[in-house]
Amino acid sequence: MRRRQLLALSVLAPFALAACGSPESEAAPTTTPGTKSFSYSPEGYEGVTIELDHPVERIAMDFYSAAALAPYGIKPVAVYGFGQNESPGKSFDQTGVDVVGTDMELDLEALAATNPDVVIAYGNEKGDGWTWWEDKLSDQVSALVPFVPVKLSGGTPDDMFAQYAAIARALGKDTETGGIAQHRKAFDAARQRIRDISANKDRLTVLLANFSAEIIYTAKELGVAKMLTEDGISLVGPDSGADSSWAEVSWEKISDYPADVMLIHDASTDYEDNAIYRSLLPVKYDQLGTWDDKRAYTYDGYTQWLGELADILEDAKNIQKKN
């Protein structure tokens, strides 16, 4: 995908690591009163533990982590990364939060000026920096502030929710009662509805597609796809290679993977006027929905999408058997 094809990192500001004063910020402290220290061993990073002898009150995050931790009452002082104008950036209140980088860019001086206690973000393989940073930048950020990694590779939404809940607990937040418990209950109910529909349907097939003018990307191994498979949905499409969770299909070959329902990725472009697209049975029968592997990891967001998907599956017919 485009995001994965970016090869170069542009750092906007000089790497000034001089001590900075603690600026005023509208972002609220993230720890519960009485929390004296911070210790966290992230899932998927054996031997990695982040320990501080003082409370974590000021956090820099990527947009995805800021969105996922917002339901626990955790607000960053600074954000960066992908998703500013997409689901992650729209899922939390950015008032008073400094944007110190977007996409693969980072202003290290601006990050330092926010005086964070930790950075929480999608981790690289070693867990010592953001997954899209070059080693040099990871080292420079680590010299400034401890990095708390979130394991991204192939995790289902449940896996991601669990990681962020663990971080919230390490920050002194209640993850079992109150609003977050209600959100989790609604999410579980939405998934159960998908399971019930899948069990009552005669092997409906579903294709997850991301269209562009030149090529079609399909997915069966991404985390969200794994969740749908767990809930009884039969996904179709080519198998992905060893180096990616995505598979590529030419427009001429997409009909080799017939589906009753087609879910179109929110990032799809230049496809609606394509004659091959219009010839596909799910398009002809209007058995279409949406999906997005870049959706913020919030229970509310996934509950809403699963509800929309359930409505589509409930009304869908097995059109491939008819033709």
GROMACS .gro file of C-alpha atoms in nm:
model
  323
    1MET     CA    1   0.000   0.000   0.000
    2ARG     CA    2   0.106   0.360  -0.033
    3ARG     CA    3   0.202   0.382   0.332
    4ARG     CA    4   0.423   0.079   0.304
    5GLN     CA    5   0.588   0.214  -0.009
    6LEU     CA    6   0.729   0.519   0.166
    7LEU     CA    7   1.101   0.466   0.195
    8ALA     CA    8   1.246   0.794   0.318
    9LEU     CA    9   1.193   0.979   0.642
   10SER     CA   10   1.200   1.357   0.652
   11VAL     CA   11   1.279   1.515   0.986
   12LEU     CA   12   1.162   1.872   0.987
   13ALA     CA   13   1.364   2.038   1.260
   14PRO     CA   14   1.725   2.030   1.383
   15PHE     CA   15   1.792   1.764   1.641
   16ALA     CA   16   1.818   1.996   1.939
   17LEU     CA   17   1.820   1.785   2.251
   18ALA     CA   18   1.892   2.058   2.501
   19ALA     CA   19   1.678   2.047   2.813
   20CYS     CA   20   1.344   2.215   2.764
   21GLY     CA   21   1.119   2.374   3.021
   22SER     CA   22   0.784   2.211   3.091
   23PRO     CA   23   0.531   2.400   2.879
   24GLU     CA   24   0.174   2.464   2.980
   25SER     CA   25  -0.065   2.222   2.812
   26GLU     CA   26  -0.437   2.163   2.809
   27ALA     CA   27  -0.378   1.789   2.799
   28ALA     CA   28  -0.481   1.632   3.128
   29PRO     CA   29  -0.242   1.424   3.342
   30THR     CA   30  -0.275   1.059   3.255
   31THR     CA   31  -0.206   0.889   3.586
   32THR     CA   32  -0.432   0.824   3.879
   33PRO     CA   33  -0.339   1.024   4.192
   34GLY     CA   34  -0.110   0.816   4.408
   35THR     CA   35   0.069   0.642   4.122
   36LYS     CA   36   0.437   0.658   4.218
   37SER     CA   37   0.613   0.487   3.930
   38PHE     CA   38   0.565   0.326   3.592
   39SER     CA   39   0.655  -0.026   3.482
   40TYR     CA   40   0.536  -0.196   3.169
   41SER     CA   41   0.643  -0.506   2.974
   42PRO     CA   42   0.483  -0.485   2.627
   43GLU     CA   43   0.319  -0.788   2.469
   44GLY     CA   44   0.525  -0.936   2.187
   45TYR     CA   45   0.859  -0.789   2.299
   46GLU     CA   46   1.033  -1.050   2.509
   47GLY     CA   47   1.279  -0.900   2.755
   48VAL     CA   48   1.161  -0.542   2.702
   49THR     CA   49   1.045  -0.355   3.012
   50ILE     CA   50   1.003   0.019   3.046
   51GLU     CA   51   1.046   0.143   3.403
   52LEU     CA   52   1.037   0.493   3.548
   53ASP     CA   53   1.076   0.592   3.911
   54HIS     CA   54   0.817   0.866   3.876
   55PRO     CA   55   0.457   0.891   3.750
   56VAL     CA   56   0.388   0.917   3.378
   57GLU     CA   57   0.188   1.233   3.333
   58ARG     CA   58   0.294   1.366   2.992
   59ILE     CA   59   0.275   1.131   2.696
   60ALA     CA   60   0.356   1.167   2.328
   61MET     CA   61   0.177   0.917   2.103
   62ASP     CA   62   0.114   0.829   1.744
   63PHE     CA   63  -0.240   0.908   1.633
   64TYR     CA   64  -0.347   0.544   1.659
   65SER     CA   65  -0.238   0.512   2.021
   66ALA     CA   66  -0.395   0.846   2.112
   67ALA     CA   67  -0.727   0.724   1.972
   68ALA     CA   68  -0.706   0.385   2.142
   69LEU     CA   69  -0.620   0.528   2.486
   70ALA     CA   70  -0.869   0.816   2.479
   71PRO     CA   71  -1.161   0.601   2.607
   72TYR     CA   72  -0.958   0.540   2.924
   73GLY     CA   73  -0.931   0.913   2.988
   74ILE     CA   74  -0.570   0.931   2.869
   75LYS     CA   75  -0.484   1.237   2.662
   76PRO     CA   76  -0.146   1.305   2.500
   77VAL     CA   77   0.055   1.625   2.511
   78ALA     CA   78   0.187   1.553   2.160
   79VAL     CA   79   0.091   1.337   1.862
   80TYR     CA   80   0.251   1.241   1.532
   81GLY     CA   81   0.231   0.981   1.258
   82PHE     CA   82  -0.037   0.853   1.020
   83GLY     CA   83  -0.411   0.904   1.051
   84GLN     CA   84  -0.446   1.268   1.149
   85ASN     CA   85  -0.741   1.328   0.917
   86GLU     CA   86  -0.867   0.970   0.921
   87SER     CA   87  -1.037   0.752   1.180
   88PRO     CA   88  -0.757   0.775   1.443
   89GLY     CA   89  -0.731   1.154   1.437
   90LYS     CA   90  -1.109   1.191   1.445
   91SER     CA   91  -1.147   0.957   1.743
   92PHE     CA   92  -1.003   1.180   2.015
   93ASP     CA   93  -1.010   1.544   2.118
   94GLN     CA   94  -0.701   1.715   1.977
   95THR     CA   95  -0.765   2.042   2.164
   96GLY     CA   96  -0.443   2.152   2.334
   97VAL     CA   97  -0.242   1.865   2.183
   98ASP     CA   98   0.073   1.957   1.989
   99VAL     CA   99   0.109   1.791   1.649
  100VAL     CA  100   0.484   1.730   1.621
  101GLY     CA  101   0.475   1.538   1.294
  102THR     CA  102   0.246   1.386   1.035
  103ASP     CA  103   0.284   1.072   0.826
  104MET     CA  104   0.655   0.979   0.839
  105GLU     CA  105   0.777   1.324   0.938
  106LEU     CA  106   0.880   1.416   1.292
  107ASP     CA  107   0.995   1.746   1.438
  108LEU     CA  108   1.224   1.622   1.713
  109GLU     CA  109   1.274   1.967   1.860
  110ALA     CA  110   0.897   2.017   1.887
  111LEU     CA  111   0.865   1.676   2.052
  112ALA     CA  112   1.132   1.770   2.306
  113ALA     CA  113   0.953   2.097   2.380
  114THR     CA  114   0.645   1.910   2.502
  115ASN     CA  115   0.860   1.745   2.771
  116PRO     CA  116   0.703   1.396   2.752
  117ASP     CA  117   0.766   1.126   3.012
  118VAL     CA  118   0.721   0.851   2.749
  119VAL     CA  119   0.630   0.797   2.384
  120ILE     CA  120   0.362   0.535   2.316
  121ALA     CA  121   0.332   0.417   1.955
  122TYR     CA  122   0.345   0.125   1.714
  123GLY     CA  123   0.682  -0.038   1.771
  124ASN     CA  124   0.950  -0.160   1.535
  125GLU     CA  125   1.082  -0.517   1.548
  126LYS     CA  126   1.306  -0.452   1.849
  127GLY     CA  127   1.059  -0.231   2.029
  128ASP     CA  128   1.301   0.061   2.064
  129GLY     CA  129   1.129   0.299   1.824
  130TRP     CA  130   0.834   0.366   1.597
  131THR     CA  131   0.788   0.109   1.321
  132TRP     CA  132   0.843   0.367   1.043
  133TRP     CA  133   1.147   0.540   1.193
  134GLU     CA  134   1.498   0.479   1.069
  135ASP     CA  135   1.743   0.349   1.330
  136LYS     CA  136   1.912   0.687   1.363
  137LEU     CA  137   1.591   0.861   1.458
  138SER     CA  138   1.489   0.582   1.696
  139ASP     CA  139   1.821   0.632   1.877
  140GLN     CA  140   1.771   1.008   1.895
  141VAL     CA  141   1.420   0.978   2.036
  142SER     CA  142   1.531   0.711   2.285
  143ALA     CA  143   1.802   0.947   2.407
  144LEU     CA  144   1.531   1.202   2.475
  145VAL     CA  145   1.245   0.994   2.618
  146PRO     CA  146   1.162   0.624   2.685
  147PHE     CA  147   0.968   0.452   2.406
  148VAL     CA  148   0.673   0.224   2.487
  149PRO     CA  149   0.602  -0.001   2.186
  150VAL     CA  150   0.268  -0.142   2.074
  151LYS     CA  151   0.298  -0.462   1.870
  152LEU     CA  152   0.124  -0.415   1.536
  153SER     CA  153   0.209  -0.717   1.321
  154GLY     CA  154  -0.108  -0.906   1.229
  155GLY     CA  155  -0.293  -0.839   1.552
  156THR     CA  156  -0.669  -0.877   1.552
  157PRO     CA  157  -0.876  -0.592   1.697
  158ASP     CA  158  -0.908  -0.797   2.018
  159ASP     CA  159  -0.528  -0.828   2.034
  160MET     CA  160  -0.490  -0.453   1.992
  161PHE     CA  161  -0.761  -0.372   2.247
  162ALA     CA  162  -0.583  -0.597   2.497
  163GLN     CA  163  -0.248  -0.425   2.444
  164TYR     CA  164  -0.392  -0.080   2.497
  165ALA     CA  165  -0.586  -0.195   2.803
  166ALA     CA  166  -0.259  -0.325   2.949
  167ILE     CA  167  -0.095   0.013   2.890
  168ALA     CA  168  -0.391   0.189   3.050
  169ARG     CA  169  -0.359  -0.033   3.358
  170ALA     CA  170   0.012   0.045   3.379
  171LEU     CA  171  -0.087   0.411   3.379
  172GLY     CA  172  -0.319   0.353   3.672
  173LYS     CA  173  -0.649   0.345   3.486
  174ASP     CA  174  -0.952   0.125   3.557
  175THR     CA  175  -1.006  -0.099   3.253
  176GLU     CA  176  -1.282  -0.324   3.388
  177THR     CA  177  -1.570  -0.103   3.496
  178GLY     CA  178  -1.749   0.214   3.392
  179GLY     CA  179  -1.779   0.340   3.037
  180ILE     CA  180  -1.506   0.122   2.888
  181ALA     CA  181  -1.680  -0.191   3.017
  182GLN     CA  182  -2.002  -0.083   2.847
  183HIS     CA  183  -1.817  -0.016   2.523
  184ARG     CA  184  -1.656  -0.361   2.539
  185LYS     CA  185  -1.994  -0.525   2.604
  186ALA     CA  186  -2.147  -0.354   2.299
  187PHE     CA  187  -1.852  -0.464   2.084
  188ASP     CA  188  -1.889  -0.825   2.201
  189ALA     CA  189  -2.260  -0.813   2.121
  190ALA     CA  190  -2.189  -0.680   1.772
  191ARG     CA  191  -1.948  -0.966   1.707
  192GLN     CA  192  -2.202  -1.218   1.835
  193ARG     CA  193  -2.454  -1.081   1.589
  194ILE     CA  194  -2.204  -1.142   1.307
  195ARG     CA  195  -2.151  -1.499   1.432
  196ASP     CA  196  -2.525  -1.563   1.446
  197ILE     CA  197  -2.580  -1.434   1.093
  198SER     CA  198  -2.287  -1.634   0.959
  199ALA     CA  199  -2.422  -1.952   1.119
  200ASN     CA  200  -2.765  -1.900   0.963
  201LYS     CA  201  -2.642  -1.818   0.613
  202ASP     CA  202  -2.550  -2.079   0.355
  203ARG     CA  203  -2.178  -2.014   0.321
  204LEU     CA  204  -2.192  -1.654   0.205
  205THR     CA  205  -1.856  -1.555   0.063
  206VAL     CA  206  -1.702  -1.213   0.124
  207LEU     CA  207  -1.419  -1.035  -0.058
  208LEU     CA  208  -1.218  -0.760   0.113
  209ALA     CA  209  -1.093  -0.537  -0.168
  210ASN     CA  210  -0.890  -0.219  -0.195
  211PHE     CA  211  -0.916  -0.078  -0.547
  212SER     CA  212  -0.684   0.144  -0.743
  213ALA     CA  213  -0.675   0.220  -1.115
  214GLU     CA  214  -0.383  -0.017  -1.178
  215ILE     CA  215  -0.425  -0.302  -0.929
  216ILE     CA  216  -0.658  -0.451  -0.671
  217TYR     CA  217  -0.536  -0.543  -0.324
  218THR     CA  218  -0.721  -0.811  -0.130
  219ALA     CA  219  -0.680  -0.933   0.226
  220LYS     CA  220  -0.742  -1.249   0.426
  221GLU     CA  221  -0.455  -1.225   0.676
  222LEU     CA  222  -0.486  -0.872   0.816
  223GLY     CA  223  -0.604  -0.850   1.176
  224VAL     CA  224  -0.953  -0.733   1.086
  225ALA     CA  225  -0.982  -1.014   0.829
  226LYS     CA  226  -0.878  -1.269   1.091
  227MET     CA  227  -1.150  -1.138   1.322
  228LEU     CA  228  -1.413  -1.184   1.053
  229THR     CA  229  -1.290  -1.538   0.984
  230GLU     CA  230  -1.306  -1.616   1.357
  231ASP     CA  231  -1.669  -1.502   1.350
  232GLY     CA  232  -1.761  -1.744   1.072
  233ILE     CA  233  -1.731  -1.530   0.761
  234SER     CA  234  -1.590  -1.711   0.458
  235LEU     CA  235  -1.335  -1.480   0.296
  236VAL     CA  236  -1.228  -1.530  -0.063
  237GLY     CA  237  -0.930  -1.401  -0.257
  238PRO     CA  238  -0.574  -1.505  -0.336
  239ASP     CA  239  -0.332  -1.595  -0.059
  240SER     CA  240  -0.084  -1.327   0.041
  241GLY     CA  241   0.290  -1.371   0.020
  242ALA     CA  242   0.532  -1.423   0.306
  243ASP     CA  243   0.629  -1.056   0.323
  244SER     CA  244   0.283  -0.898   0.333
  245SER     CA  245  -0.067  -0.954   0.462
  246TRP     CA  246  -0.197  -0.814   0.131
  247ALA     CA  247  -0.238  -0.996  -0.198
  248GLU     CA  248  -0.240  -0.829  -0.540
  249VAL     CA  249  -0.487  -0.914  -0.815
  250SER     CA  250  -0.507  -0.765  -1.162
  251TRP     CA  251  -0.839  -0.627  -1.276
  252GLU     CA  252  -0.855  -0.902  -1.539
  253LYS     CA  253  -0.822  -1.174  -1.271
  254ILE     CA  254  -1.055  -1.043  -0.998
  255SER     CA  255  -1.349  -1.245  -1.137
  256ASP     CA  256  -1.149  -1.558  -1.051
  257TYR     CA  257  -1.247  -1.494  -0.690
  258PRO     CA  258  -1.629  -1.478  -0.693
  259ALA     CA  259  -1.795  -1.339  -0.383
  260ASP     CA  260  -2.151  -1.287  -0.265
  261VAL     CA  261  -2.061  -0.972  -0.073
  262MET     CA  262  -1.780  -0.729  -0.146
  263LEU     CA  263  -1.641  -0.489   0.112
  264ILE     CA  264  -1.460  -0.191  -0.039
  265HIS     CA  265  -1.172  -0.033   0.150
  266ASP     CA  266  -1.222   0.329   0.249
  267ALA     CA  267  -0.899   0.420   0.069
  268SER     CA  268  -1.010   0.278  -0.266
  269THR     CA  269  -0.981   0.511  -0.565
  270ASP     CA  270  -1.055   0.517  -0.939
  271TYR     CA  271  -1.277   0.210  -0.954
  272GLU     CA  272  -1.646   0.302  -0.982
  273ASP     CA  273  -1.635   0.373  -1.356
  274ASN     CA  274  -1.435   0.061  -1.436
  275ALA     CA  275  -1.636  -0.175  -1.656
  276ILE     CA  276  -1.494  -0.481  -1.481
  277TYR     CA  277  -1.601  -0.343  -1.144
  278ARG     CA  278  -1.953  -0.280  -1.270
  279SER     CA  279  -1.970  -0.637  -1.404
  280LEU     CA  280  -1.903  -0.800  -1.066
  281LEU     CA  281  -2.209  -0.970  -0.916
  282PRO     CA  282  -2.192  -0.801  -0.574
  283VAL     CA  283  -2.203  -0.468  -0.757
  284LYS     CA  284  -2.493  -0.573  -0.978
  285TYR     CA  285  -2.690  -0.702  -0.678
  286ASP     CA  286  -2.585  -0.411  -0.454
  287GLN     CA  287  -2.434  -0.640  -0.191
  288LEU     CA  288  -2.160  -0.397  -0.099
  289GLY     CA  289  -2.013  -0.263   0.221
  290THR     CA  290  -1.699  -0.092   0.347
  291TRP     CA  291  -1.398  -0.186   0.553
  292ASP     CA  292  -1.075  -0.024   0.670
  293ASP     CA  293  -0.767  -0.182   0.824
  294LYS     CA  294  -0.663   0.168   0.939
  295ARG     CA  295  -0.966   0.211   1.166
  296ALA     CA  296  -0.887   0.345   1.514
  297TYR     CA  297  -0.882   0.073   1.779
  298THR     CA  298  -1.182   0.192   1.976
  299TYR     CA  299  -1.469  -0.032   2.077
  300ASP     CA  300  -1.723   0.227   1.965
  301GLY     CA  301  -1.575   0.256   1.616
  302TYR     CA  302  -1.564  -0.118   1.560
  303THR     CA  303  -1.911  -0.169   1.708
  304GLN     CA  304  -2.059   0.079   1.463
  305TRP     CA  305  -1.885  -0.083   1.164
  306LEU     CA  306  -1.982  -0.436   1.269
  307GLY     CA  307  -2.342  -0.323   1.298
  308GLU     CA  308  -2.334  -0.187   0.943
  309LEU     CA  309  -2.172  -0.509   0.820
  310ALA     CA  310  -2.433  -0.721   0.998
  311ASP     CA  311  -2.713  -0.530   0.826
  312ILE     CA  312  -2.553  -0.604   0.487
  313LEU     CA  313  -2.496  -0.974   0.561
  314GLU     CA  314  -2.847  -1.016   0.699
  315ASP     CA  315  -3.000  -0.899   0.370
  316ALA     CA  316  -2.744  -1.064   0.141
  317LYS     CA  317  -2.831  -1.355  -0.087
  318ASN     CA  318  -2.604  -1.630  -0.213
  319ILE     CA  319  -2.581  -1.478  -0.560
  320GLN     CA  320  -2.290  -1.692  -0.677
  321LYS     CA  321  -2.501  -2.009  -0.658
  322LYS     CA  322  -2.769  -1.844  -0.869
  323ASN     CA  323  -2.532  -1.765  -1.154
   0.00000   0.00000   0.00000
